[in-house]
Tab-separated table of N, CA and C in Angstrom:
chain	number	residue	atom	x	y	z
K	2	UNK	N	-44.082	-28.164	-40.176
K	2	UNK	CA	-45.337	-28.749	-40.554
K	2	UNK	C	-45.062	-30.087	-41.226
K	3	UNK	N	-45.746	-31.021	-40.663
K	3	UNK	CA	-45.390	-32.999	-41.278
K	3	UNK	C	-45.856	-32.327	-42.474
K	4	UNK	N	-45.335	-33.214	-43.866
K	4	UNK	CA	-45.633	-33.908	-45.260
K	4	UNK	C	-47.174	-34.015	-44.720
K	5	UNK	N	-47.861	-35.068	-44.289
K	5	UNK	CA	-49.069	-35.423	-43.858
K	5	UNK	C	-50.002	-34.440	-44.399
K	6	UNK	N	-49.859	-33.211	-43.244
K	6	UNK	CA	-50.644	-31.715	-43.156
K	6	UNK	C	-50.125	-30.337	-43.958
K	7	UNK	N	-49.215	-30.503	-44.425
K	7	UNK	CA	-48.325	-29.491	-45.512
K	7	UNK	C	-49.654	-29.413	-46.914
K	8	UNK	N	-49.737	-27.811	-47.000
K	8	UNK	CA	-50.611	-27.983	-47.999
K	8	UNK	C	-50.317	-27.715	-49.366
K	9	UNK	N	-50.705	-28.460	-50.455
K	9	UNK	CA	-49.693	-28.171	-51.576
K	9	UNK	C	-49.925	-27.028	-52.295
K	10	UNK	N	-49.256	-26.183	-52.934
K	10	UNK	CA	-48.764	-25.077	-53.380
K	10	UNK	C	-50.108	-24.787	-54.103
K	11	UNK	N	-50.772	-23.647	-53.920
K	11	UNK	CA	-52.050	-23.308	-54.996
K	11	UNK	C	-53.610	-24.453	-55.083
K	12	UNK	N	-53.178	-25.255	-53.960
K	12	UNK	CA	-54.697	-26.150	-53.886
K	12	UNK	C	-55.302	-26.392	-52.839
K	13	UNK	N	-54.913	-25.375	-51.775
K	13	UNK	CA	-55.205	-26.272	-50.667
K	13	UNK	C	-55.587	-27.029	-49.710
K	14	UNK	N	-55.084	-28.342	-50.322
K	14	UNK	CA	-55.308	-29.329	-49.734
K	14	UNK	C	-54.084	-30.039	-49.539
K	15	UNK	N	-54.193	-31.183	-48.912
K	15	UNK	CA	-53.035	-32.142	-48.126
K	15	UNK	C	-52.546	-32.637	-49.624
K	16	UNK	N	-51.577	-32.960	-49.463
K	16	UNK	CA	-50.815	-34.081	-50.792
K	16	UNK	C	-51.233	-35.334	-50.870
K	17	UNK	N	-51.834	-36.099	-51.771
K	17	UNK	CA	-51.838	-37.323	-51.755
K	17	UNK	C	-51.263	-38.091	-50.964
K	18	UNK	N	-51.874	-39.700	-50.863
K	18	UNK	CA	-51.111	-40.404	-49.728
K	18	UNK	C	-50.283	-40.495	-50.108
K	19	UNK	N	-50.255	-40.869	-51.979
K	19	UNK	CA	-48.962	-42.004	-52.825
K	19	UNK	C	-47.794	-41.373	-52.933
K	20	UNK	N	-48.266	-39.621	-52.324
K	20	UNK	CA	-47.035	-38.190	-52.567
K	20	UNK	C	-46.093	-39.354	-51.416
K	21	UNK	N	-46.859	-39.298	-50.205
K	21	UNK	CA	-46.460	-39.145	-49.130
K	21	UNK	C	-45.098	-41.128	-48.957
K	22	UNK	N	-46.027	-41.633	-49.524
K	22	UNK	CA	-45.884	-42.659	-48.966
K	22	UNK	C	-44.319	-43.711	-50.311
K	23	UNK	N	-44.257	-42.554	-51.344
K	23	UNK	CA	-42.976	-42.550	-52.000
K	23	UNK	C	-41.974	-41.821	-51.323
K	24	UNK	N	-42.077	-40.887	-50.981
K	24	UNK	CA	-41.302	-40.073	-50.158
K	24	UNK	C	-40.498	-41.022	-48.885
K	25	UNK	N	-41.676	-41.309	-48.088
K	25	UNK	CA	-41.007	-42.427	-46.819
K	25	UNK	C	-40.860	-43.546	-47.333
K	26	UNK	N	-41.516	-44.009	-48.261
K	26	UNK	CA	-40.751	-45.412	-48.750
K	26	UNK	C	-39.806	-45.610	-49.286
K	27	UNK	N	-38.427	-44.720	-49.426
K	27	UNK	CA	-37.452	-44.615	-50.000
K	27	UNK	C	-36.478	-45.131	-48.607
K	28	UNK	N	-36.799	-45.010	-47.400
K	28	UNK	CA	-36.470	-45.077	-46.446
K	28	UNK	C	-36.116	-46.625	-45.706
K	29	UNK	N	-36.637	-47.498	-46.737
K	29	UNK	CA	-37.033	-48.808	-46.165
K	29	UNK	C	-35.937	-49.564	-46.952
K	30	UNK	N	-34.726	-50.659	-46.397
K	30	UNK	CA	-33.794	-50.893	-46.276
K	30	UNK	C	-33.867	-52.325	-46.649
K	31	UNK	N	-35.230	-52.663	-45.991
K	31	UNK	CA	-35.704	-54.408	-46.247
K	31	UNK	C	-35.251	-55.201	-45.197
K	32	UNK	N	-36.006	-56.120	-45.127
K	32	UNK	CA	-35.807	-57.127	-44.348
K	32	UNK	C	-34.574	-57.992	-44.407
K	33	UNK	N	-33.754	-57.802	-42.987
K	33	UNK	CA	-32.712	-58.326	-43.241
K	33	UNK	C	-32.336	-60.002	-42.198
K	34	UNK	N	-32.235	-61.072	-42.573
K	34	UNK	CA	-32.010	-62.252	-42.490
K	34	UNK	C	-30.534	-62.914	-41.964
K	35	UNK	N	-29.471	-62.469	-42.437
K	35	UNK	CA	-28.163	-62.582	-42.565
K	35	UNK	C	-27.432	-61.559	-42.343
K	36	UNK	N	-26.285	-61.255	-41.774
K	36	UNK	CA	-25.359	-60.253	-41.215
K	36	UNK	C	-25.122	-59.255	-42.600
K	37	UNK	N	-24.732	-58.276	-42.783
K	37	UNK	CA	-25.411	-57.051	-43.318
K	37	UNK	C	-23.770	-56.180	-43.131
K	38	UNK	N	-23.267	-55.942	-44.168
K	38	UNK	CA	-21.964	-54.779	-44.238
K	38	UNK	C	-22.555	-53.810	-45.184
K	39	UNK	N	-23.112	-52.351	-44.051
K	39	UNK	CA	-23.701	-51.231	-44.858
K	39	UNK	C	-22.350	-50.716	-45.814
K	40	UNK	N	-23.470	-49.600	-46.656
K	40	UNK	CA	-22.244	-48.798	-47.292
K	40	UNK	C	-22.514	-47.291	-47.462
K	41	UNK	N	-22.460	-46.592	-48.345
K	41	UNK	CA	-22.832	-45.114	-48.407
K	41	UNK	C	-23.995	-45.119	-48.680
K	42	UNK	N	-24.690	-46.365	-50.238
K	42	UNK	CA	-25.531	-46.352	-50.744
K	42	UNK	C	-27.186	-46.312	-49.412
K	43	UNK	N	-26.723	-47.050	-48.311
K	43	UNK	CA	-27.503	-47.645	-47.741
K	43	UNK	C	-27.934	-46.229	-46.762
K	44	UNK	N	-27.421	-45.073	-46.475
K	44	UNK	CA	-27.706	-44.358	-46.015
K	44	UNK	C	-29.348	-43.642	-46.026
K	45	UNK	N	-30.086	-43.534	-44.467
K	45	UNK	CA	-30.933	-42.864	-44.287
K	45	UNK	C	-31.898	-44.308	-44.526
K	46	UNK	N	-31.372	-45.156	-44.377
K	46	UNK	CA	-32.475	-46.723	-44.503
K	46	UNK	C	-32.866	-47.202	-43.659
K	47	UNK	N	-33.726	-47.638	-42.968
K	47	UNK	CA	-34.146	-48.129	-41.781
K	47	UNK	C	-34.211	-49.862	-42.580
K	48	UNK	N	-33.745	-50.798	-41.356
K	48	UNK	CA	-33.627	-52.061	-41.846
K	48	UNK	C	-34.419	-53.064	-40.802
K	49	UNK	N	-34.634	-54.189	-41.112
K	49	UNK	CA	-35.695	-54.869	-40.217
K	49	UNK	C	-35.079	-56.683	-40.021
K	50	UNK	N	-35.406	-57.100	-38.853
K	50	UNK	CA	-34.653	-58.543	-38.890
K	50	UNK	C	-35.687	-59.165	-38.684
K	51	UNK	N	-36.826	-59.333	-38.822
K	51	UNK	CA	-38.085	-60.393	-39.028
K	51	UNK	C	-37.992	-61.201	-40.048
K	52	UNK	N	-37.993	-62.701	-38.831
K	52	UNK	CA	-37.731	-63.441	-39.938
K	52	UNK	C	-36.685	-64.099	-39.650
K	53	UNK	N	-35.755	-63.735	-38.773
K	53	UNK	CA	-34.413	-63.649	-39.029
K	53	UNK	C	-33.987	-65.382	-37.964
K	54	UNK	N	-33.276	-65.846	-38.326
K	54	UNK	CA	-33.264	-67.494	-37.092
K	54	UNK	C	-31.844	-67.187	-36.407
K	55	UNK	N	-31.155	-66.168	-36.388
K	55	UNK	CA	-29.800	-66.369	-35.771
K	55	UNK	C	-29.964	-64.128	-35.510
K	56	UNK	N	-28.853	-64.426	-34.977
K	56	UNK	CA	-28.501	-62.707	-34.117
K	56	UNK	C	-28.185	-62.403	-35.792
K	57	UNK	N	-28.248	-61.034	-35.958
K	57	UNK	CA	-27.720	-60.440	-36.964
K	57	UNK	C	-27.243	-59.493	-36.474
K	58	UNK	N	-25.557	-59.545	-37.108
K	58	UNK	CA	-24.812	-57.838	-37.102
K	58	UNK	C	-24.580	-57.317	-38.052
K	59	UNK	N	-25.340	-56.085	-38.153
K	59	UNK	CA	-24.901	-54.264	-39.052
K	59	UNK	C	-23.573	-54.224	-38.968
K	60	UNK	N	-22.891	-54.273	-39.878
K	60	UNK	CA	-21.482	-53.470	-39.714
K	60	UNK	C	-22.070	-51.834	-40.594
K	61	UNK	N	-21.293	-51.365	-40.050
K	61	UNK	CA	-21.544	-49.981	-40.715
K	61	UNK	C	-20.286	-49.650	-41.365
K	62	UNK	N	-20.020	-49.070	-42.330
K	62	UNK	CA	-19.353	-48.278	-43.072
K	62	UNK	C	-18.130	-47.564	-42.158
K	63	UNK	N	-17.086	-46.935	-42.541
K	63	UNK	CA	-16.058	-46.131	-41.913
K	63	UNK	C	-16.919	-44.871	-41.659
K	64	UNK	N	-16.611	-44.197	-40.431
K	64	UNK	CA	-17.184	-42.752	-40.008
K	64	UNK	C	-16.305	-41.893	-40.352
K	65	UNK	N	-15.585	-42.443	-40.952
K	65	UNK	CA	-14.709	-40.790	-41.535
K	65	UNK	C	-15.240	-40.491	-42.816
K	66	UNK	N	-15.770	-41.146	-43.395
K	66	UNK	CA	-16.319	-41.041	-44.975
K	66	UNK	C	-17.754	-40.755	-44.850
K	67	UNK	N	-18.189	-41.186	-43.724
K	67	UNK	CA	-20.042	-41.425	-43.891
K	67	UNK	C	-20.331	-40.051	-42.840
K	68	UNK	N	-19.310	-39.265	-42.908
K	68	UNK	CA	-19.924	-37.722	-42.284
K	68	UNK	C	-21.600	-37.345	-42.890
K	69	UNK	N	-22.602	-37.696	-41.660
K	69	UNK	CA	-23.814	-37.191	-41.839
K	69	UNK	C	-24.929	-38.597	-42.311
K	70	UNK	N	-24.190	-39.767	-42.683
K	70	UNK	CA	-24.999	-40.780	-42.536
K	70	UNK	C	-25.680	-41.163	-41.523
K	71	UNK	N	-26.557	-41.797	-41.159
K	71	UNK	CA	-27.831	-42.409	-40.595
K	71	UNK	C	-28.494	-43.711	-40.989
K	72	UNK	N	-29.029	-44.363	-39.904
K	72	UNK	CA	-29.281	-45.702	-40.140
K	72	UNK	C	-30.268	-46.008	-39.041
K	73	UNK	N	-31.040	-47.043	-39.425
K	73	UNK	CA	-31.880	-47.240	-38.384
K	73	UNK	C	-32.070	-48.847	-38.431
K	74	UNK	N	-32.092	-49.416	-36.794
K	74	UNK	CA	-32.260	-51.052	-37.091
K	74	UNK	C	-33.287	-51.067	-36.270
K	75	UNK	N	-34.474	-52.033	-36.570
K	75	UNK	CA	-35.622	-52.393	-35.847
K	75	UNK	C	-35.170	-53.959	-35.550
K	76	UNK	N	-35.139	-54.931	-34.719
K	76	UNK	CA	-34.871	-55.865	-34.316
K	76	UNK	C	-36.776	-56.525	-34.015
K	77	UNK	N	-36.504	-57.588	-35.200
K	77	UNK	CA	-38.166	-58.534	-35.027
K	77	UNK	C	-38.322	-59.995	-34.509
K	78	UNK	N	-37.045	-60.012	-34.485
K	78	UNK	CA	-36.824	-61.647	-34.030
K	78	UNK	C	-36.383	-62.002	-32.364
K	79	UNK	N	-36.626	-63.075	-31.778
K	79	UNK	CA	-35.547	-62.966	-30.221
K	79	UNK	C	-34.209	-63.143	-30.236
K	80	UNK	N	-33.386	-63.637	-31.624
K	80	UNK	CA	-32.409	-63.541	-31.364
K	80	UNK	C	-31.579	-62.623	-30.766
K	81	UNK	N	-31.829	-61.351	-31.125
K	81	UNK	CA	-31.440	-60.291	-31.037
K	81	UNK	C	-30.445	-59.572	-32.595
K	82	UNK	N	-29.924	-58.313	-32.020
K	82	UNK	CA	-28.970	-57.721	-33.512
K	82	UNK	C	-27.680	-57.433	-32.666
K	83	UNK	N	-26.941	-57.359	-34.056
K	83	UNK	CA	-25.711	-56.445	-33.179
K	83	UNK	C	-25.249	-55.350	-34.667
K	84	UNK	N	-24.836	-53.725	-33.585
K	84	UNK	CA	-24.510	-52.937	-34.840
K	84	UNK	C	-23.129	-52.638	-34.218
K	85	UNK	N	-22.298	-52.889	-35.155
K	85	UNK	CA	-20.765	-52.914	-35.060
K	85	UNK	C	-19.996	-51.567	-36.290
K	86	UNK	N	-19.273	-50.721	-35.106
K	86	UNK	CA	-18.488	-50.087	-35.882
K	86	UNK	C	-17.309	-50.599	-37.052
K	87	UNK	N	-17.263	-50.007	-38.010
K	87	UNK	CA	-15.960	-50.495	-38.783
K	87	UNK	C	-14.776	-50.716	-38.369
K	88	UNK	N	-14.640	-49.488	-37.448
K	88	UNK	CA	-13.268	-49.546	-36.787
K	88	UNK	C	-13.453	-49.610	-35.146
K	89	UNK	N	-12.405	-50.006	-34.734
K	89	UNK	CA	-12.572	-49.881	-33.103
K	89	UNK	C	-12.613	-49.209	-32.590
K	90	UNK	N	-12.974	-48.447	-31.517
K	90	UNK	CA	-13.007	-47.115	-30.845
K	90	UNK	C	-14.392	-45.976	-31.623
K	91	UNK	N	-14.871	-46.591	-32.473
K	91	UNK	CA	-15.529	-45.170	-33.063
K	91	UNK	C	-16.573	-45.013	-33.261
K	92	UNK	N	-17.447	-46.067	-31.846
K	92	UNK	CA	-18.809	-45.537	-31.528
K	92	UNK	C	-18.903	-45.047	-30.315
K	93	UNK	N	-20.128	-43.893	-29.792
K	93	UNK	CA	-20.175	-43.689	-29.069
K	93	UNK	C	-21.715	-43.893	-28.627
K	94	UNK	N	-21.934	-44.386	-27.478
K	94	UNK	CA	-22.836	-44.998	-26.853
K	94	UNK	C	-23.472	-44.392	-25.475
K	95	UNK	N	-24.380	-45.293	-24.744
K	95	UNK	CA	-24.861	-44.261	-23.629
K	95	UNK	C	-23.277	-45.039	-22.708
K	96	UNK	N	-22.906	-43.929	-21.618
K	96	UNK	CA	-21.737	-44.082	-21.044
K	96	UNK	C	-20.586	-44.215	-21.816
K	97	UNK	N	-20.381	-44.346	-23.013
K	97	UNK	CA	-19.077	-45.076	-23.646
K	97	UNK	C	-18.508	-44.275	-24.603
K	98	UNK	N	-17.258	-43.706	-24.346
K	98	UNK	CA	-16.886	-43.161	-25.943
K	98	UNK	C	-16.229	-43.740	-26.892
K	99	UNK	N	-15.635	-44.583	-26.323
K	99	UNK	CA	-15.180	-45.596	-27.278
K	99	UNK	C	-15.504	-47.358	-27.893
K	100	UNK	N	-17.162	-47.434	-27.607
K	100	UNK	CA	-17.288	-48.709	-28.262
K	100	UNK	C	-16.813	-49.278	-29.363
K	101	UNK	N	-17.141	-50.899	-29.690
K	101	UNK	CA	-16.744	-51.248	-31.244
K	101	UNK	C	-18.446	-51.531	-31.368
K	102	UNK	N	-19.394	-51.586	-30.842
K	102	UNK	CA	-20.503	-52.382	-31.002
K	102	UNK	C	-22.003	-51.979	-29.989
K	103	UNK	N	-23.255	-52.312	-30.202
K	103	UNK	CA	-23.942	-52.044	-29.394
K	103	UNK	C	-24.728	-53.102	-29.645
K	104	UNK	N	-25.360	-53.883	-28.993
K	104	UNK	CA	-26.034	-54.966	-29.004
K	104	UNK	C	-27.506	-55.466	-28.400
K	105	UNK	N	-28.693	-56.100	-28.981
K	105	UNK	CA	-29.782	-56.026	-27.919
K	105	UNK	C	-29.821	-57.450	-27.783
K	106	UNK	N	-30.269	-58.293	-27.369
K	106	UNK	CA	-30.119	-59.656	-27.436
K	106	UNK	C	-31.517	-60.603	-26.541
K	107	UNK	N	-31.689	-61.634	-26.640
K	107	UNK	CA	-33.199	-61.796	-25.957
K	107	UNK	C	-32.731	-62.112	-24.458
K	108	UNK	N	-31.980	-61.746	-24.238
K	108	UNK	CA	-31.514	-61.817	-22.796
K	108	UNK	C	-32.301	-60.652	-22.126
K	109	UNK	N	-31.881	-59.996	-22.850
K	109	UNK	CA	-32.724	-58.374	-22.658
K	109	UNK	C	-33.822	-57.564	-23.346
K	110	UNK	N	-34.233	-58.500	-23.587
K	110	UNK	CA	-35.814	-58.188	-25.174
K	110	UNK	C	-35.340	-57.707	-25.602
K	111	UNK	N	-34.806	-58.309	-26.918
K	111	UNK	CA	-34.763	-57.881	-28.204
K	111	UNK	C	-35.957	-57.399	-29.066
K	112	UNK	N	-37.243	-57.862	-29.095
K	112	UNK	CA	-38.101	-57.505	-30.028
K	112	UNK	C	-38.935	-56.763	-29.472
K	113	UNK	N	-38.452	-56.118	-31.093
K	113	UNK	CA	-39.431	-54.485	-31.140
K	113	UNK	C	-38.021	-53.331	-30.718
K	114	UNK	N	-36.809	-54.246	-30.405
K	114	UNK	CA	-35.887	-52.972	-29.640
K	114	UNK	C	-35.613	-52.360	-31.221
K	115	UNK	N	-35.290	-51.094	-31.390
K	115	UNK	CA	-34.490	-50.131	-31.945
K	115	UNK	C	-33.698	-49.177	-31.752
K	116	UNK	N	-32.812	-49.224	-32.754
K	116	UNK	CA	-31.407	-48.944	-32.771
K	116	UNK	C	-31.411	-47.528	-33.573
K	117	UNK	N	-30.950	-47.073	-33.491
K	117	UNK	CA	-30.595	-45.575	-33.932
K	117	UNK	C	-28.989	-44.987	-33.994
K	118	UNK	N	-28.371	-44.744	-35.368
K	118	UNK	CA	-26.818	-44.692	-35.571
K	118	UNK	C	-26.369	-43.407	-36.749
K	119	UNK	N	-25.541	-42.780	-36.268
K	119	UNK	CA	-25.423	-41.226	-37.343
K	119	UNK	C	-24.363	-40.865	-36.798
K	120	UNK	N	-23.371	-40.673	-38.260
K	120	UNK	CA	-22.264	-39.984	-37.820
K	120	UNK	C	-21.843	-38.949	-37.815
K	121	UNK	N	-20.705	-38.261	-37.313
K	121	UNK	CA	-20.289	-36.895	-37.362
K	121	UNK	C	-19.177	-36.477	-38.716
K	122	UNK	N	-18.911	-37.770	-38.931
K	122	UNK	CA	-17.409	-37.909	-40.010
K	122	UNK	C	-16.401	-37.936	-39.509
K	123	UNK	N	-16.469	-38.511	-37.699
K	123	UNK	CA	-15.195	-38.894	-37.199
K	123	UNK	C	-15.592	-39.953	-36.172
K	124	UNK	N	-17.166	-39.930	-36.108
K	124	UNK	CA	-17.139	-41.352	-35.011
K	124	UNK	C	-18.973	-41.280	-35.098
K	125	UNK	N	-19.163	-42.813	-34.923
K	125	UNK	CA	-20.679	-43.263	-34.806
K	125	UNK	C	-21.248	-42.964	-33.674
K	126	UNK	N	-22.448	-42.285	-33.454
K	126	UNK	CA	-23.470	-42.133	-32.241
K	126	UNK	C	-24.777	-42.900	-32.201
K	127	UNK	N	-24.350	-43.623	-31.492
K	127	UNK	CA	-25.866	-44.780	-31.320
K	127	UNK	C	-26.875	-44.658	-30.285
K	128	UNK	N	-27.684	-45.089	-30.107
K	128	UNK	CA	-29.138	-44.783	-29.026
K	128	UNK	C	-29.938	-45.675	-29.454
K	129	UNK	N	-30.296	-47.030	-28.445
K	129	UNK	CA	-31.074	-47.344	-28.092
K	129	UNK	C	-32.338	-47.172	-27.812
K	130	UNK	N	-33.387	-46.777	-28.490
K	130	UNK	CA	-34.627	-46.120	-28.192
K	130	UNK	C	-35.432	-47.076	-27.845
K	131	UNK	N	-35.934	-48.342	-27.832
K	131	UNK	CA	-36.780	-48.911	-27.672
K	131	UNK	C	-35.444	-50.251	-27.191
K	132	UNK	N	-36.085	-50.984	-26.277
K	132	UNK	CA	-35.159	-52.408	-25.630
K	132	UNK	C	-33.854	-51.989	-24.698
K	133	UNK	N	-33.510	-52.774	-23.955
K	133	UNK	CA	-32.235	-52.813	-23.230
K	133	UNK	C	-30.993	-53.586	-24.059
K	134	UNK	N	-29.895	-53.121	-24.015
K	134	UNK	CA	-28.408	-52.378	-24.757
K	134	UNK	C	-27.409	-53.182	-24.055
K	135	UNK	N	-26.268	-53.364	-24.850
K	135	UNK	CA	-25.046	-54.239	-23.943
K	135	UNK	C	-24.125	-53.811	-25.001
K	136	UNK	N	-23.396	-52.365	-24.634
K	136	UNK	CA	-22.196	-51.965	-25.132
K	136	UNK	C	-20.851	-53.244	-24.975
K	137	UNK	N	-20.491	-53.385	-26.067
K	137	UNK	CA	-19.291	-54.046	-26.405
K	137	UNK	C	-17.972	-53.287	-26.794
K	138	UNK	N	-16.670	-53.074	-25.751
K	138	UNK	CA	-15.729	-52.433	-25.893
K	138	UNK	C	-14.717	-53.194	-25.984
């Protein structure tokens, strides 16, 4: 049952919006402008490049440490983004098990594309959900 429609304990009725909307706003990473080296702290953040006048790349954190981290990039600009593993070999992508990188770029509409990245604690899994993708190995 969503937060949204969840009814609160002994009243029921829905939770406030401001319940709701602290809860997911913890989630928001900010608008990002300039190339970006995540860390642990940054985990479960969705980040945004509106705004942005040049490509921006995510580096992400080591996947041996960030077992169970998550990240999310929304791309607002045409430059495009790029999300780059720490280490080489330790993303895995559509077709690829060993990328360093996944990339959207306005070659291939970038805006509005999103990125989707979570690790296992031994290697990054990325997905493209929205825009067309150009694995970098």
């Amino acid at each position: 049952m969503g937060v949204a429609f969840a009814k609160q304990a002994g009243k029921g009725s829905p939770p406030e919006l401001g319940s709701a909307l602290a809860l997911f706003g913890k989630r928001n990473g900010g608008i990002v402008t300039a190339d970006k080296t995540l860390d642990a702290s940054d985990t479960g953040k969705s980040f945004f490049t509106t705004g942005a006048t040049a490509k921006i790349t995510f580096t992400l954190p080591a996947a041996g440490v960030s077992g169970g981290a998550f990240f999310r990039f929304w791309c607002g600009h045409i430059e495009g983004m790029v999300v780059a593993a720490k280490a080489v070999d330790t993303l895995i992508t559509f077709n690829d098990t060993a990328a360093d990188s996944l990339e959207v770029s306005s070659v291939n509409a970038s805006i509005g594309a999103l990125i989707d990245v979570e690790s296992d604690g031994t290697n990054w899994y990325a997905a493209v959900l929205e825009g067309t993708r150009t694995v970098n190995t």
